[in-house]
PDB file of C-alpha atoms in Angstrom:
ATOM      1  CA  ALA Y   1      33.797 -35.050   3.399  1.00 62.00           C
ATOM      2  CA  VAL Y   2      31.036 -37.570   3.919  1.00 68.00           C
ATOM      3  CA  PRO Y   3      29.750 -37.069   7.476  1.00 78.00           C
ATOM      4  CA  GLN Y   4      27.635 -40.224   7.661  1.00 83.00           C
ATOM      5  CA  ALA Y   5      29.824 -42.716   5.774  1.00 78.00           C
ATOM      6  CA  GLN Y   6      30.382 -46.139   7.274  1.00 80.00           C
ATOM      7  CA  LEU Y   7      33.350 -48.356   6.454  1.00 80.00           C
ATOM      8  CA  GLN Y   8      33.396 -52.082   7.027  1.00 80.00           C
ATOM      9  CA  ALA Y   9      35.878 -54.776   5.962  1.00 83.00           C
ATOM     10  CA  ILE Y  10      34.612 -58.316   5.340  1.00 84.00           C
ATOM     11  CA  SER Y  11      35.609 -61.346   3.284  1.00 85.00           C
ATOM     12  CA  LEU Y  12      35.010 -61.106  -0.459  1.00 83.00           C
ATOM     13  CA  ASN Y  13      32.907 -64.263  -0.370  1.00 86.00           C
ATOM     14  CA  ASP Y  14      30.640 -62.705   2.263  1.00 87.00           C
ATOM     15  CA  LEU Y  15      29.920 -59.577   0.235  1.00 84.00           C
ATOM     16  CA  GLU Y  16      26.347 -59.143  -0.841  1.00 86.00           C
ATOM     17  CA  GLY Y  17      24.022 -56.225  -1.183  1.00 89.00           C
ATOM     18  CA  ASP Y  18      24.050 -52.915  -2.999  1.00 93.00           C
ATOM     19  CA  PHE Y  19      27.104 -50.661  -2.637  1.00 91.00           C
ATOM     20  CA  ASP Y  20      27.960 -47.277  -4.106  1.00 95.00           C
ATOM     21  CA  ILE Y  21      31.542 -48.284  -4.946  1.00 94.00           C
ATOM     22  CA  VAL Y  22      33.744 -51.363  -4.814  1.00 92.00           C
ATOM     23  CA  ILE Y  23      37.503 -50.744  -4.717  1.00 92.00           C
ATOM     24  CA  ASN Y  24      39.919 -53.483  -5.713  1.00 91.00           C
ATOM     25  CA  ALA Y  25      42.940 -53.019  -3.464  1.00 89.00           C
ATOM     26  CA  THR Y  26      44.089 -56.638  -3.748  1.00 87.00           C
ATOM     27  CA  SER Y  27      47.227 -57.827  -5.536  1.00 84.00           C
ATOM     28  CA  THR Y  28      45.245 -60.012  -7.961  1.00 83.00           C
ATOM     29  CA  SER Y  29      45.591 -57.485 -10.778  1.00 79.00           C
ATOM     30  CA  LEU Y  30      49.365 -57.348 -10.361  1.00 78.00           C
ATOM     31  CA  SER Y  31      49.795 -61.117 -10.288  1.00 81.00           C
ATOM     32  CA  GLY Y  32      47.309 -61.835 -13.067  1.00 74.00           C
ATOM     33  CA  ASP Y  33      45.108 -63.925 -10.783  1.00 78.00           C
ATOM     34  CA  ALA Y  34      41.387 -63.893 -11.432  1.00 80.00           C
ATOM     35  CA  LEU Y  35      39.219 -62.116  -8.899  1.00 85.00           C
ATOM     36  CA  GLN Y  36      35.691 -63.504  -8.885  1.00 89.00           C
ATOM     37  CA  LEU Y  37      33.107 -61.075  -7.532  1.00 91.00           C
ATOM     38  CA  PRO Y  38      30.047 -62.689  -5.938  1.00 92.00           C
ATOM     39  CA  GLU Y  39      26.854 -62.504  -8.008  1.00 89.00           C
ATOM     40  CA  LYS Y  40      24.977 -61.101  -4.981  1.00 91.00           C
ATOM     41  CA  LEU Y  41      27.305 -58.106  -4.952  1.00 91.00           C
ATOM     42  CA  GLN Y  42      25.809 -55.061  -6.673  1.00 93.00           C
ATOM     43  CA  PHE Y  43      27.646 -51.755  -7.065  1.00 94.00           C
ATOM     44  CA  LYS Y  44      27.319 -48.462  -8.922  1.00 96.00           C
ATOM     45  CA  TYR Y  45      31.027 -47.754  -9.514  1.00 97.00           C
ATOM     46  CA  ALA Y  46      34.243 -49.792  -9.614  1.00 96.00           C
ATOM     47  CA  TYR Y  47      37.747 -48.533  -8.853  1.00 96.00           C
ATOM     48  CA  GLU Y  48      40.806 -50.615  -9.709  1.00 94.00           C
ATOM     49  CA  MET Y  49      43.871 -49.344  -7.874  1.00 92.00           C
ATOM     50  CA  ALA Y  50      46.208 -51.014 -10.384  1.00 89.00           C
ATOM     51  CA  TYR Y  51      46.632 -49.600 -13.879  1.00 88.00           C
ATOM     52  CA  GLY Y  52      48.226 -50.315 -17.204  1.00 86.00           C
ATOM     53  CA  LYS Y  53      46.921 -53.765 -18.043  1.00 85.00           C
ATOM     54  CA  PRO Y  54      43.518 -55.462 -18.127  1.00 83.00           C
ATOM     55  CA  SER Y  55      42.202 -57.027 -14.927  1.00 89.00           C
ATOM     56  CA  SER Y  56      39.439 -59.489 -14.156  1.00 91.00           C
ATOM     57  CA  PHE Y  57      37.975 -56.886 -11.787  1.00 93.00           C
ATOM     58  CA  ILE Y  58      37.534 -54.343 -14.593  1.00 93.00           C
ATOM     59  CA  ASP Y  59      36.279 -57.085 -16.919  1.00 93.00           C
ATOM     60  CA  GLN Y  60      33.532 -57.895 -14.421  1.00 94.00           C
ATOM     61  CA  ALA Y  61      32.621 -54.225 -14.026  1.00 96.00           C
ATOM     62  CA  LYS Y  62      32.297 -53.977 -17.819  1.00 96.00           C
ATOM     63  CA  GLN Y  63      30.142 -57.126 -17.932  1.00 95.00           C
ATOM     64  CA  ARG Y  64      27.819 -55.545 -15.360  1.00 95.00           C
ATOM     65  CA  ASN Y  65      27.786 -52.213 -17.237  1.00 97.00           C
ATOM     66  CA  VAL Y  66      29.257 -50.473 -14.189  1.00 97.00           C
ATOM     67  CA  PRO Y  67      31.351 -47.306 -14.694  1.00 97.00           C
ATOM     68  CA  TYR Y  68      34.958 -47.858 -13.638  1.00 96.00           C
ATOM     69  CA  ALA Y  69      38.285 -46.104 -13.227  1.00 94.00           C
ATOM     70  CA  GLU Y  70      41.831 -47.369 -12.883  1.00 92.00           C
ATOM     71  CA  GLY Y  71      44.575 -46.214 -10.526  1.00 90.00           C
ATOM     72  CA  PHE Y  72      46.511 -44.119 -13.028  1.00 89.00           C
ATOM     73  CA  GLY Y  73      44.694 -40.984 -11.902  1.00 85.00           C
ATOM     74  CA  MET Y  74      45.694 -41.683  -8.305  1.00 87.00           C
ATOM     75  CA  LEU Y  75      49.331 -42.111  -9.381  1.00 88.00           C
ATOM     76  CA  VAL Y  76      49.269 -38.767 -11.201  1.00 87.00           C
ATOM     77  CA  GLY Y  77      47.599 -37.078  -8.220  1.00 87.00           C
ATOM     78  CA  GLN Y  78      50.324 -38.375  -5.912  1.00 90.00           C
ATOM     79  CA  ALA Y  79      53.005 -37.189  -8.342  1.00 89.00           C
ATOM     80  CA  ILE Y  80      51.494 -33.703  -8.396  1.00 90.00           C
ATOM     81  CA  GLU Y  81      51.525 -33.521  -4.590  1.00 92.00           C
ATOM     82  CA  ALA Y  82      55.106 -34.832  -4.390  1.00 94.00           C
ATOM     83  CA  PHE Y  83      56.258 -32.281  -6.966  1.00 92.00           C
ATOM     84  CA  TYR Y  84      54.560 -29.530  -4.960  1.00 94.00           C
ATOM     85  CA  ILE Y  85      56.194 -30.649  -1.702  1.00 96.00           C
ATOM     86  CA  TRP Y  86      59.668 -30.708  -3.250  1.00 96.00           C
ATOM     87  CA  ASN Y  87      59.436 -27.697  -5.553  1.00 96.00           C
ATOM     88  CA  GLY Y  88      56.749 -25.428  -4.122  1.00 95.00           C
ATOM     89  CA  VAL Y  89      54.929 -25.405  -7.460  1.00 92.00           C
ATOM     90  CA  ARG Y  90      51.715 -27.339  -8.061  1.00 89.00           C
ATOM     91  CA  PRO Y  91      51.590 -28.577 -11.661  1.00 87.00           C
ATOM     92  CA  GLN Y  92      48.254 -28.740 -13.423  1.00 83.00           C
ATOM     93  CA  LEU Y  93      46.800 -32.167 -14.139  1.00 76.00           C
ATOM     94  CA  LYS Y  94      46.759 -31.389 -17.876  1.00 76.00           C
ATOM     95  CA  ASP Y  95      50.578 -31.116 -17.738  1.00 69.00           C
ATOM     96  CA  PHE Y  96      50.769 -34.837 -16.952  1.00 66.00           C
ATOM     97  CA  LEU Y  97      48.160 -36.255 -19.290  1.00 66.00           C
TER      98      LEU Y  97
END
């Protein structure tokens, strides 16, 4: 838990400043559209909710030398929880990877 976290939603074009993380939750990665991040936007980590194929979001994180992760881990985490709910057994992450 992060007791003092603040969340705010604004237009991509209006983003500027220094952020801890930027999460791409748009459909651009699924449709193959390019997502252009503003130059004024600085961030320490990038998280792409999509997975499985390259995205312009991840390409831009790489160009900025920003550590990134894709959504495959989230998918596996959800699968583990669903399996637990239905079967009463919580598989280990290593069983899926």
